[in-house]
Amino acid sequence: MAVTAKVQERVDALRELLHHHAHRYYVLDEPEIPDAEYDKLFRELQDLEARHPELLTPGSPTQRVGAKPLEGFTKVRHKVPMLSIRTETDIEASGARSFDARVRRELGLAESAPPIEYVAELKFDGLALNLRYENGVLVQAATRGDGEIGEEVTQNIRTIGQIPLRLPKDAPPVLEVRGEVYIRRDDFEKLNEQQREKIAKGAKGEKTFVNPRNAAAGAVRQLDPGIARQRPLSFFAYGWGEVSAPEQGGPAFTTHFEMLLTLRSWGFPVSTRTQVATGSEELVAFHQAVGKERDSLPFDIDGVVYKVNSLALQKQLGFVSREPRWAVAHKYPAQEQITTVESIDVYVGRTGKLTPVARLAPVFVGGVTVTNATLHNEDEARRKDVRVGDTVIVRRAGDVIPEVVAVVPEKRVHEAQLFTMPRKCPVCGSEAVREEGEADYRCTGGLFCGAQRKQAILHFAQRRAMDIEGLGEKLVDQMVEGNVIKTLPDLYRLGLSALCSLDRMAEKSAQNVLAALEKSKHTTLPRFLFGLGIRHVGEATAKDLARHFGQLDAIMDASVERLLEVPDVGPVVAESIHKFFQQPHNREVVVQLRACGLTWEEGEPAARAPKPLAGKTVVLTGTLPTLSRDEAKDMLEAAGAKVAGSVSKKTDYVVAGAEAGSKLDKARELGVAVLDEEGLKGLLDGGA
Ligand code: IVH
């Protein structure tokens, strides 16, 4: 086929792109595109060059392993080139089978010949390193660079605790160990957390890292070893370079696995997942098993590696261009991909939490097609500065919700608006608020908000609230999805026929539900208040509120200041209660529930009730004959007393029960009045 101008043009374009991205990746440690995207461009070029060999030039990116080293590091020529491995990107088992078939063919083995022994390893997602030891001392650490010439990073590498600086006596005079520097996932999270803190404090030139590999690469190639030392680097050995021959005191070994065990005995970390696998089926099994473990491993891997175990066979197989014929990388589906943001929507969760979500052009990542990715919250969305139309890197690892990792700034086509969180709930239109010190906005619509409906009903019906027996999750799901109920009052308007129309609802059970609803109508103010699901209002606060105000209307109309007078109600809680009852929909729900016949006993506001113990401090100790500690505390507080945990000169009374200890001694020492349960009751009746 004649080389058309079009092919030449594409080849040129691909080379330019690949040079650019290789530089970003290998030299600047700031890739703009995910590996999978790079691999795709690389394969396209390889394909074109294979079909048109006349276009092949020595300078083509396909002819080099990495990129030129960074200016500023001493260059190191590797004694034995650091090669790269051929990648089988197939997701299926065929990757292992075609490798095995190729090896057998190249070795000229008959079909009947016994299976080949391999070593199956993890493909760590970090940075390759060559460690050179002379007479048992680490003398040099170098990156791979372009495979021939790397960079000397010994100072930085010395800071990695897992890398031995000295070797045992039986180590050979010359030993080069090869392996991967990486950052564990938990260490990575901590590191980024620290980076965010630095940025928040206004530190210049700091950034968060896109993934552990970039963070590791950045640390290794950090010109200031002081900074490298602060980065939590780890290391795994998986191979070697120059090693003294046995006659020069080197180890005599015949397999790859034997050598790895030897390296381990000399103090190098070798992954315990590394194993011998015989024949293609054991490779397939390894690939599958590791695939399942991938997400729970403490570090990132992007595939597995198969290596022919026998060194003699490795030698026989040799190399093709820069890749050994005896090893292959079998990758898993990429967990990062590139796509574009079509819009940014806000999703309202069951608890009213608002989450910005990027709607994406569909992309296959982590084994599934992804169309949405979370931006977590407003701060995250702004920090990453994700805008509509942007090209972004999306990540999906395992069952984790896909997230936007970063924007590719170079690909921003037009200046879209910076994302801002809406101040109104997109589902119900209620006010959305972000409390101080919290990252999330929440809808204040509560009972009214469609997104929160199921949760709100279940909360209302639970035993500790309205105690509506039989109103469980499945039933509520059905009722909400079938639009049988929209708001809480609808519950009390349910008829037998509506209930019976639901799936698997026999008349008998429907009648039971109606009876339970009827029974729940007679309740208490604390139960009702708790059931409304006001944020921060748990059972205890509901009781405090009921006790303090006595009546629901007083609570609904209370200002923040008045709410703050309630014991144990602080500014956040007061604000939340106030906001809730300010929403007309929430007030309407209360009105309608009352109209449906919900009743409870209302009381005197505590402020007007007599407070015989106002201003008094009481300490409880030991076990009282009939009252529990909580009951006694509740009664004392209702009477206006402050219940303290320790006895001091300021204590007015100590109420002591059986087995009272040091508090009683202290009371006697200080001359504080000591009461028993009878005395306490007298005190509460106003007979101090
Ligand atoms: S062996 C001759 N084994 O993958 C074979 N490489 O292109 C040389 N890698 O950057 C490599 N885990 O850093 C080998 N278990 C493993 C590996 C591994 C990760 C990296 C290596 C290199 C790339 C191979």
XYZ file of C-alpha atoms and ligand atoms in Angstrom:
712
model
C 0.000 0.000 0.000
C 1.359 3.409 -0.913
C 1.931 5.724 1.978
C -0.573 8.450 1.566
C 0.042 11.932 2.804
C -2.687 11.256 5.318
C -0.838 8.357 6.983
C 2.384 10.363 7.123
C 0.458 13.216 8.686
C -1.079 10.966 11.341
C 2.282 9.342 12.139
C 3.850 12.778 12.577
C 0.990 13.935 14.750
C 1.157 10.800 16.914
C 4.907 11.137 17.373
C 4.590 14.727 18.430
C 1.815 13.877 20.862
C 3.689 10.913 22.312
C 6.892 12.931 22.722
C 4.928 15.592 24.524
C 3.178 13.150 26.834
C 6.297 11.097 27.488
C 8.019 14.293 28.587
C 5.124 15.200 30.880
C 5.123 11.694 32.346
C 8.781 10.778 32.662
C 10.429 14.143 33.031
C 7.952 16.476 34.672
C 5.965 13.827 36.623
C 2.842 15.676 35.555
C 0.992 13.555 33.036
C -1.904 15.210 31.265
C -3.538 12.000 30.152
C -4.045 8.610 31.798
C -1.818 5.663 30.935
C -4.556 3.953 28.965
C -4.854 6.962 26.676
C -1.094 7.040 26.180
C -1.053 3.283 25.506
C -3.770 3.749 22.887
C -1.843 6.428 21.004
C 1.316 4.345 21.326
C -0.360 1.265 19.878
C -1.832 3.271 17.033
C 1.647 4.477 16.104
C 3.137 0.984 16.502
C 0.430 -0.328 14.179
C 1.000 2.310 11.537
C 4.754 1.750 11.676
C 4.289 -1.991 11.383
C 2.134 -1.535 8.304
C 4.455 1.092 6.804
C 7.993 0.172 7.911
C 9.392 2.789 5.526
C 8.068 5.430 7.938
C 10.033 4.074 10.896
C 12.722 6.445 12.191
C 15.177 5.901 15.039
C 13.736 8.943 16.800
C 10.213 7.555 16.899
C 8.772 7.242 20.431
C 8.222 3.534 19.751
C 11.996 3.112 19.549
C 12.715 4.389 23.014
C 11.832 3.091 26.425
C 11.290 6.316 28.323
C 12.248 9.928 27.905
C 15.364 12.031 28.369
C 16.423 12.533 31.976
C 15.716 15.767 33.780
C 18.467 18.395 33.799
C 19.862 18.667 37.295
C 20.510 15.023 38.139
C 23.737 13.232 37.410
C 23.271 10.842 34.514
C 23.990 7.173 35.030
C 24.621 4.703 32.241
C 23.057 1.394 33.243
C 25.523 -1.495 33.134
C 22.685 -3.711 31.964
C 19.917 -1.825 30.119
C 16.646 -1.477 31.996
C 14.119 -2.928 29.632
C 10.443 -2.563 29.443
C 7.929 -5.389 29.114
C 5.462 -6.068 26.386
C 1.919 -5.425 27.503
C -1.045 -7.676 26.938
C -3.935 -5.353 27.596
C -6.620 -7.992 27.102
C -9.028 -8.155 29.956
C -9.690 -11.800 29.248
C -7.706 -14.897 30.064
C -6.411 -14.905 26.489
C -3.547 -12.636 27.589
C -1.962 -15.442 29.591
C -2.782 -18.119 27.011
C -1.343 -16.240 24.046
C 1.856 -15.481 26.009
C 2.291 -19.153 26.892
C 1.592 -20.193 23.304
C 4.151 -17.690 22.008
C 6.817 -18.855 24.465
C 6.250 -22.504 23.539
C 6.382 -21.711 19.838
C 9.569 -19.679 20.167
C 11.182 -22.472 22.167
C 10.064 -24.916 19.469
C 8.201 -27.090 21.955
C 5.897 -29.839 20.773
C 2.318 -29.782 21.986
C 3.028 -32.857 24.047
C 5.976 -31.207 25.818
C 5.402 -30.554 29.557
C 4.071 -27.179 30.690
C 6.447 -24.308 31.247
C 7.144 -23.003 34.707
C 6.573 -19.285 35.213
C 6.849 -16.791 38.030
C 3.693 -14.728 38.406
C 4.136 -11.331 40.026
C 2.137 -8.189 40.659
C 2.755 -5.280 38.351
C 3.364 -2.516 40.842
C 2.311 0.934 39.765
C 5.281 3.038 40.737
C 8.677 3.947 39.402
C 11.433 1.526 38.363
C 14.705 1.774 40.225
C 18.153 0.219 39.983
C 20.035 -0.156 43.278
C 23.744 -0.807 43.002
C 25.651 -2.397 45.881
C 29.412 -2.762 45.900
C 30.962 -4.900 48.617
C 27.665 -4.930 50.425
C 27.148 -1.152 50.501
C 24.531 0.837 48.582
C 26.588 3.037 46.311
C 24.067 4.213 43.776
C 20.367 4.356 43.063
C 19.175 5.319 39.602
C 15.881 5.731 37.776
C 15.285 3.958 34.502
C 15.399 7.106 32.379
C 15.389 6.002 28.755
C 16.518 2.502 29.682
C 20.142 3.200 28.805
C 20.753 6.318 30.841
C 18.942 7.144 34.039
C 19.292 9.667 36.829
C 21.228 9.274 40.033
C 18.824 9.621 42.929
C 20.867 7.930 45.671
C 20.315 10.685 48.252
C 16.564 10.458 47.939
C 16.511 6.682 47.949
C 18.615 6.449 51.101
C 15.603 7.886 52.930
C 13.492 4.791 52.174
C 13.588 2.609 55.232
C 12.697 -0.550 53.303
C 15.842 -0.338 51.173
C 18.883 -1.852 52.883
C 21.931 0.399 52.942
C 24.196 -2.554 53.788
C 23.915 -6.211 52.878
C 24.791 -9.353 54.831
C 28.212 -10.984 54.432
C 27.045 -13.598 51.923
C 25.978 -10.927 49.390
C 28.141 -10.765 46.246
C 30.762 -8.024 45.646
C 28.600 -6.469 42.934
C 24.823 -6.610 43.054
C 22.242 -4.537 41.225
C 18.693 -4.987 42.475
C 15.766 -3.779 40.422
C 12.331 -3.024 41.650
C 9.572 -0.526 42.069
C 9.331 2.461 44.377
C 5.733 3.141 45.277
C 3.483 4.815 47.825
C 0.903 2.830 49.751
C -2.697 3.946 49.374
C -3.114 4.898 53.036
C 0.168 6.819 52.977
C -1.005 8.558 49.821
C -4.246 9.674 51.465
C -2.304 11.036 54.430
C 0.143 12.797 52.130
C -2.622 14.520 50.178
C -4.336 15.474 53.412
C -1.096 17.189 54.490
C -0.808 18.875 51.104
C -4.355 20.209 51.409
C -3.529 21.607 54.836
C -0.427 23.316 53.454
C -2.446 24.817 50.600
C -5.157 25.952 53.003
C -2.470 27.710 55.059
C -1.379 29.542 51.918
C 1.856 27.627 51.179
C 3.191 28.546 47.732
C 3.995 25.958 45.067
C 2.275 23.083 46.904
C -0.190 20.836 45.132
C -2.106 17.671 45.777
C -1.148 14.566 43.849
C -3.326 12.884 41.270
C -2.380 9.329 42.267
C 0.196 7.429 44.331
C 2.419 6.779 41.325
C 2.818 10.454 40.479
C 3.460 11.256 44.102
C 6.138 8.533 44.269
C 7.772 9.647 41.029
C 7.746 13.239 42.226
C 9.416 12.262 45.479
C 12.139 10.134 43.893
C 12.990 12.871 41.435
C 12.899 15.629 43.981
C 16.068 17.714 43.847
C 15.854 18.418 47.578
C 16.372 15.172 49.561
C 14.831 16.908 52.583
C 11.506 16.930 50.788
C 11.947 13.373 49.518
C 12.439 12.276 53.121
C 8.973 13.543 54.025
C 7.318 11.411 51.372
C 6.259 7.937 52.535
C 8.014 5.752 49.931
C 8.014 1.942 49.857
C 9.858 -0.563 47.674
C 9.465 -4.037 46.131
C 12.298 -5.912 44.416
C 11.395 -7.953 41.306
C 14.635 -8.390 39.371
C 18.303 -7.580 39.081
C 20.890 -6.007 36.781
C 24.622 -6.623 37.022
C 25.533 -9.367 39.521
C 28.985 -10.878 40.176
C 29.424 -14.227 38.488
C 29.677 -17.276 40.786
C 33.429 -17.478 40.211
C 33.681 -13.860 41.461
C 31.696 -14.633 44.605
C 28.243 -14.197 43.053
C 25.279 -16.446 43.788
C 24.742 -19.607 41.752
C 21.071 -19.812 40.884
C 19.161 -21.199 37.963
C 15.688 -19.742 38.304
C 14.125 -16.314 38.677
C 12.214 -17.437 41.774
C 15.351 -18.720 43.488
C 16.999 -15.350 42.948
C 13.960 -13.501 44.382
C 14.120 -15.670 47.511
C 17.818 -14.923 47.763
C 17.136 -11.191 47.469
C 14.581 -11.533 50.235
C 17.153 -13.280 52.430
C 19.479 -10.299 51.897
C 16.839 -7.941 53.245
C 14.957 -6.754 50.166
C 11.169 -6.594 50.261
C 9.802 -9.146 47.784
C 6.023 -9.320 47.521
C 4.537 -12.375 49.222
C 2.061 -12.555 46.333
C 4.886 -13.541 43.962
C 4.521 -17.234 43.116
C 5.503 -20.018 40.774
C 2.768 -20.933 38.249
C 2.969 -23.916 35.929
C 1.393 -23.711 32.477
C -1.037 -21.173 31.100
C -3.976 -22.276 33.258
C -2.180 -21.388 36.478
C -1.340 -18.016 34.977
C -5.010 -17.502 34.132
C -5.972 -18.448 37.696
C -3.390 -16.022 39.089
C -4.668 -13.186 36.892
C -8.224 -13.847 38.017
C -7.420 -14.214 41.706
C -5.318 -11.052 41.815
C -8.029 -9.231 39.848
C -10.421 -9.931 42.700
C -7.912 -8.830 45.330
C -6.836 -5.740 43.444
C -9.009 -3.219 45.233
C -8.207 -4.487 48.684
C -4.434 -4.490 48.200
C -2.706 -1.780 50.215
C -1.058 -0.397 47.051
C -1.959 0.201 43.410
C -1.170 -2.358 40.741
C -2.078 -2.059 37.090
C -1.730 -5.705 36.169
C 0.319 -8.821 36.725
C 3.626 -9.884 35.196
C 4.514 -13.379 33.978
C 8.149 -14.373 33.659
C 9.656 -17.628 32.460
C 11.225 -19.068 35.623
C 14.214 -20.891 34.129
C 17.103 -18.509 33.459
C 18.422 -20.862 30.791
C 15.113 -20.639 28.914
C 15.088 -16.851 29.381
C 18.484 -16.726 27.706
C 17.279 -18.921 24.878
C 14.242 -16.702 24.308
C 16.236 -13.470 24.331
C 14.912 -10.055 23.367
C 13.039 -8.376 20.585
C 13.855 -4.680 20.243
C 13.755 -3.479 23.884
C 11.458 -6.146 25.264
C 12.346 -9.583 26.615
C 10.473 -12.458 24.975
C 10.345 -14.248 28.335
C 8.183 -11.728 30.178
C 4.861 -10.087 29.621
C 2.639 -7.666 31.533
C -1.026 -8.639 31.624
C -2.973 -5.562 32.553
C -6.349 -5.064 34.174
C -8.871 -2.622 32.826
C -7.534 0.852 33.427
C -8.989 2.504 36.512
C -8.420 5.926 35.042
C -9.732 7.249 31.757
C -10.191 10.503 30.019
C -13.549 11.980 29.046
C -15.456 15.261 28.949
C -17.882 16.894 31.361
C -21.280 17.477 29.788
C -22.885 19.126 32.781
C -22.556 19.419 36.527
C -25.685 18.490 38.423
C -26.421 18.351 42.101
C -27.659 15.111 43.579
C -29.679 15.107 46.804
C -29.123 12.063 49.017
C -31.505 10.333 51.412
C -30.217 12.432 54.269
C -30.520 15.696 52.342
C -26.825 15.947 51.550
C -26.159 17.783 48.283
C -23.407 16.273 46.134
C -22.129 17.843 42.915
C -21.970 15.215 40.188
C -20.250 15.549 36.827
C -22.298 14.085 33.969
C -19.767 12.616 31.564
C -19.529 11.519 27.991
C -19.748 7.712 28.503
C -16.358 6.129 29.100
C -15.252 2.551 29.841
C -13.239 2.640 33.053
C -12.498 0.102 35.773
C -14.485 -2.475 33.833
C -17.775 -0.569 33.430
C -19.200 2.287 31.406
C -19.280 5.382 33.533
C -21.476 8.411 32.870
C -21.423 10.109 36.282
C -18.589 10.911 38.633
C -18.770 12.475 42.048
C -17.139 15.783 42.814
C -17.758 15.153 46.546
C -18.605 18.685 47.677
C -18.307 22.326 46.774
C -14.766 22.760 48.069
C -13.522 19.724 46.152
C -15.253 20.822 42.953
C -13.653 24.230 43.238
C -10.261 22.944 44.261
C -10.201 20.720 41.209
C -11.835 23.535 39.257
C -14.003 21.256 37.170
C -16.117 23.122 34.624
C -18.662 22.132 32.019
C -16.933 21.218 28.751
C -13.676 20.274 30.480
C -11.647 17.220 29.625
C -11.114 15.297 32.854
C -9.453 12.181 34.230
C -12.046 9.890 35.816
C -11.132 7.116 38.197
C -13.136 4.086 39.191
C -11.533 1.506 41.450
C -13.630 -1.518 42.388
C -17.013 -0.703 43.799
C -15.948 2.778 44.719
C -18.076 5.553 43.221
C -16.316 6.967 40.153
C -14.639 10.301 40.812
C -13.119 13.099 38.805
C -9.430 13.030 39.670
C -8.294 16.107 37.803
C -8.955 18.426 34.905
C -6.668 18.431 31.867
C -6.177 22.211 31.795
C -4.597 22.235 28.335
C -7.815 20.932 26.859
C -10.140 23.559 28.254
C -11.977 24.822 25.195
C -13.823 27.792 26.583
C -14.098 29.475 29.909
C -17.159 27.947 31.499
C -18.399 29.291 34.815
C -16.719 28.197 38.024
C -18.992 25.750 39.804
C -21.071 27.117 42.656
C -23.378 25.145 44.840
C -27.026 26.145 44.447
C -28.518 27.776 47.532
C -31.787 25.959 46.944
C -32.373 22.226 46.924
C -32.705 21.121 43.288
C -35.347 18.574 44.242
C -37.730 20.548 46.465
C -36.579 24.147 46.293
C -36.037 24.464 50.036
C -33.086 26.421 51.301
C -29.772 24.548 51.221
C -27.385 25.392 54.042
C -23.813 24.616 54.893
C -23.126 24.574 58.579
C -19.967 26.019 59.987
C -17.096 23.577 59.921
C -18.927 21.201 57.559
C -18.048 20.441 53.964
C -21.559 19.585 52.816
C -24.602 21.573 51.943
C -27.871 20.075 53.097
C -31.425 20.570 52.031
C -33.550 21.918 54.874
C -36.708 20.563 53.205
C -36.673 17.484 55.418
C -40.149 16.001 55.334
C -41.115 17.848 52.194
C -38.157 16.922 50.014
C -38.813 14.093 47.559
C -35.231 12.885 47.801
C -35.520 12.464 51.545
C -39.022 11.058 51.603
C -38.251 7.387 52.275
C -35.716 8.183 54.924
C -38.063 10.691 56.548
C -40.942 8.222 56.707
C -38.818 5.410 58.099
C -37.389 7.726 60.706
C -40.876 8.910 61.681
C -42.242 5.360 61.909
C -39.385 3.836 63.925
C -39.969 2.364 67.342
C -38.301 5.183 69.250
C -40.399 7.777 67.396
C -44.027 7.113 66.391
C -43.633 3.350 66.742
C -45.755 2.355 63.732
C -45.462 -1.408 63.704
C -45.178 -3.093 60.310
C -44.108 0.014 58.416
C -40.744 -1.308 57.296
C -38.294 -0.498 54.533
C -39.874 -2.645 51.803
C -43.336 -1.251 52.380
C -42.128 2.351 52.503
C -40.123 1.822 49.304
C -43.227 0.608 47.544
C -45.449 3.342 48.856
C -43.037 6.109 47.918
C -42.132 4.691 44.530
C -45.775 4.096 43.686
C -46.548 7.648 44.789
C -49.038 6.310 47.308
C -47.582 8.667 49.892
C -45.742 11.904 49.290
C -45.609 13.383 52.778
C -45.998 12.131 56.335
C -49.681 13.135 56.681
C -50.446 10.918 53.663
C -49.649 7.966 55.937
C -52.672 8.707 58.052
C -54.870 9.155 54.985
C -54.145 5.656 53.680
C -57.192 3.557 53.043
C -57.504 -0.197 53.017
C -57.855 -0.374 49.241
C -54.720 1.710 48.616
C -52.735 -0.532 50.942
C -54.140 -3.724 49.456
C -53.126 -2.576 45.987
C -49.454 -2.880 46.999
C -47.402 -5.924 46.118
C -47.653 -8.855 48.551
C -50.040 -6.982 50.849
C -52.857 -9.193 52.012
C -55.935 -7.642 53.563
C -55.013 -8.936 57.006
C -51.588 -7.262 56.978
C -53.091 -4.087 55.536
C -55.503 -4.004 58.439
C -52.634 -4.472 60.859
C -50.796 -1.515 59.353
C -53.906 0.657 59.636
C -54.355 -0.380 63.258
C -50.715 0.445 63.995
C -51.159 3.849 62.390
C -54.260 4.490 64.421
C -52.476 3.473 67.620
C -49.527 5.765 66.860
C -51.772 8.833 66.805
C -51.646 9.052 70.575
C -48.083 9.857 71.294
C -45.823 12.139 73.336
C -44.293 15.447 72.369
C -40.684 14.170 72.559
C -41.504 11.188 70.304
C -43.262 13.430 67.812
C -40.425 15.969 67.791
C -37.799 13.285 67.371
C -39.883 11.710 64.579
C -39.842 14.897 62.545
C -36.194 14.161 61.758
C -34.824 17.640 62.419
C -31.079 17.532 61.902
C -29.185 17.275 65.215
C -32.399 16.603 67.150
C -32.018 13.150 68.641
C -34.147 11.617 71.359
C -32.372 13.428 74.187
C -32.657 16.855 72.580
C -36.315 16.211 71.762
C -36.923 15.497 75.452
C -35.032 18.630 76.488
C -37.043 20.731 74.064
C -40.368 19.275 75.193
C -39.471 19.779 78.829
C -38.266 23.319 78.305
C -41.059 24.635 76.121
C -43.886 22.343 77.124
C -45.786 22.980 73.891
C -45.048 22.377 70.232
C -46.161 25.812 69.079
C -43.672 27.450 71.405
C -40.870 25.371 69.886
C -41.992 26.105 66.337
C -42.017 29.836 66.997
C -38.902 30.029 69.161
C -36.073 32.308 68.095
C -32.505 31.012 68.070
C -31.898 32.920 71.316
C -34.842 31.256 73.033
C -33.727 27.846 71.783
C -30.271 28.468 73.203
C -31.813 28.663 76.660
C -32.593 24.947 76.511
C -30.004 22.936 78.479
C -27.561 21.175 76.111
C -28.761 23.049 73.018
C -25.841 24.863 71.382
C -25.735 27.243 68.409
C -25.611 24.527 65.712
C -28.615 22.678 67.103
C -30.580 25.875 67.770
C -29.934 27.075 64.227
C -31.010 23.745 62.769
C -34.312 23.676 64.717
C -35.028 27.271 63.823
C -34.294 26.692 60.104
C -36.493 23.600 60.073
C -39.546 25.350 61.436
C -38.952 28.377 59.236
C -39.615 26.272 56.145
C -43.317 26.690 55.326
C -43.501 23.075 54.054
C -42.371 21.726 57.377
C -44.915 23.803 59.287
C -47.574 22.617 56.889
C -46.678 18.986 57.590
C -47.162 19.601 61.331
C -50.519 21.310 60.767
C -51.736 18.445 58.636
C -50.520 15.764 61.024
C -52.490 17.421 63.786
C -55.490 17.610 61.466
C -55.117 13.854 60.945
C -55.684 13.416 64.650
C -52.201 13.183 66.124
C -52.292 14.178 69.771
C -50.007 14.335 72.752
C -50.153 15.850 76.156
C -48.797 19.364 76.265
C -47.275 20.714 79.447
C -46.270 23.868 81.186
C -43.162 25.504 79.810
C -40.326 24.714 82.184
C -39.433 28.373 82.421
C -42.723 29.021 84.173
C -42.757 25.791 86.152
C -41.302 26.092 89.640
C -37.546 25.566 89.720
C -36.755 24.874 93.352
C -33.117 23.995 92.611
C -32.191 26.785 90.200
C -28.553 27.736 90.707
C -27.738 24.667 92.793
C -25.027 22.184 91.895
C -25.572 18.550 92.785
C -23.249 15.539 92.499
C -24.589 11.972 92.235
C -22.575 9.045 93.545
C -23.209 5.374 94.259
C -26.370 3.387 93.476
C -29.727 4.729 94.631
C -32.353 2.193 95.795
C -35.076 2.957 93.186
C -33.926 5.723 90.839
C -31.431 5.125 88.066
C -28.616 7.605 87.648
C -30.300 9.038 84.518
C -33.684 9.391 86.168
C -32.191 11.229 89.114
C -30.245 13.459 86.742
C -33.354 14.230 84.649
C -35.357 15.118 87.760
C -32.623 17.337 89.136
C -32.171 19.149 85.856
C -35.916 19.595 85.461
C -35.855 21.282 88.839
C -33.186 23.657 87.590
C -30.135 22.063 89.225
C -26.812 21.571 87.504
C -25.582 17.997 87.850
C -21.782 17.945 88.118
C -19.323 15.076 87.910
C -17.004 15.966 90.771
C -17.259 17.432 94.242
C -15.818 20.851 94.994
C -16.397 23.771 97.331
C -19.085 24.930 94.908
C -21.107 21.717 95.273
C -24.380 22.276 97.165
C -25.451 18.657 97.638
C -24.028 15.209 97.166
C -26.666 12.514 96.659
C -25.067 9.265 97.789
C -26.342 5.718 97.272
C -24.855 2.308 98.006
C -21.149 1.872 97.412
C -20.461 5.565 97.138
C -16.711 6.078 96.987
C -14.285 8.961 96.995
C -16.909 11.577 96.115
C -18.618 10.911 99.412
C -15.322 11.185 101.303
C -14.609 14.456 99.537
C -18.071 15.803 100.425
C -17.488 14.998 104.081
C -14.049 16.565 103.957
C -15.470 19.788 102.481
C -18.556 19.771 104.660
C -20.967 19.500 101.711
C -24.540 18.373 102.545
C -25.019 14.651 101.835
C -28.469 13.251 100.958
C -29.866 9.785 100.278
C -32.694 9.077 97.809
C -35.344 10.086 100.323
C -33.538 13.325 100.924
C -33.322 13.917 97.191
C -37.061 13.466 96.762
C -37.677 15.892 99.587
C -35.367 18.367 97.920
C -37.244 18.033 94.623
C -40.516 18.639 96.409
C -39.148 21.936 97.536
C -38.294 20.962 101.077
C -34.592 21.751 101.106
S 10.092 -6.719 35.167
C 12.762 -7.163 31.762
N 8.339 -6.971 37.104
O 6.654 -2.240 34.777
C 11.619 -6.923 32.633
N 8.469 -4.879 35.989
O 7.757 -2.067 31.528
C 11.732 -5.660 33.372
N 6.948 -3.185 36.881
O 8.610 0.263 34.478
C 10.624 -5.328 34.247
N 6.043 -4.442 38.446
O 8.985 -0.716 36.718
C 8.855 -6.149 36.177
N 6.865 -7.348 38.858
C 7.387 -6.536 37.945
C 6.954 -5.205 37.790
C 7.519 -4.400 36.798
C 6.060 -3.242 37.894
C 7.172 -2.006 36.016
C 8.606 -1.684 35.812
C 8.657 -1.125 34.431
C 7.401 -1.609 33.805
C 7.727 -2.626 32.745
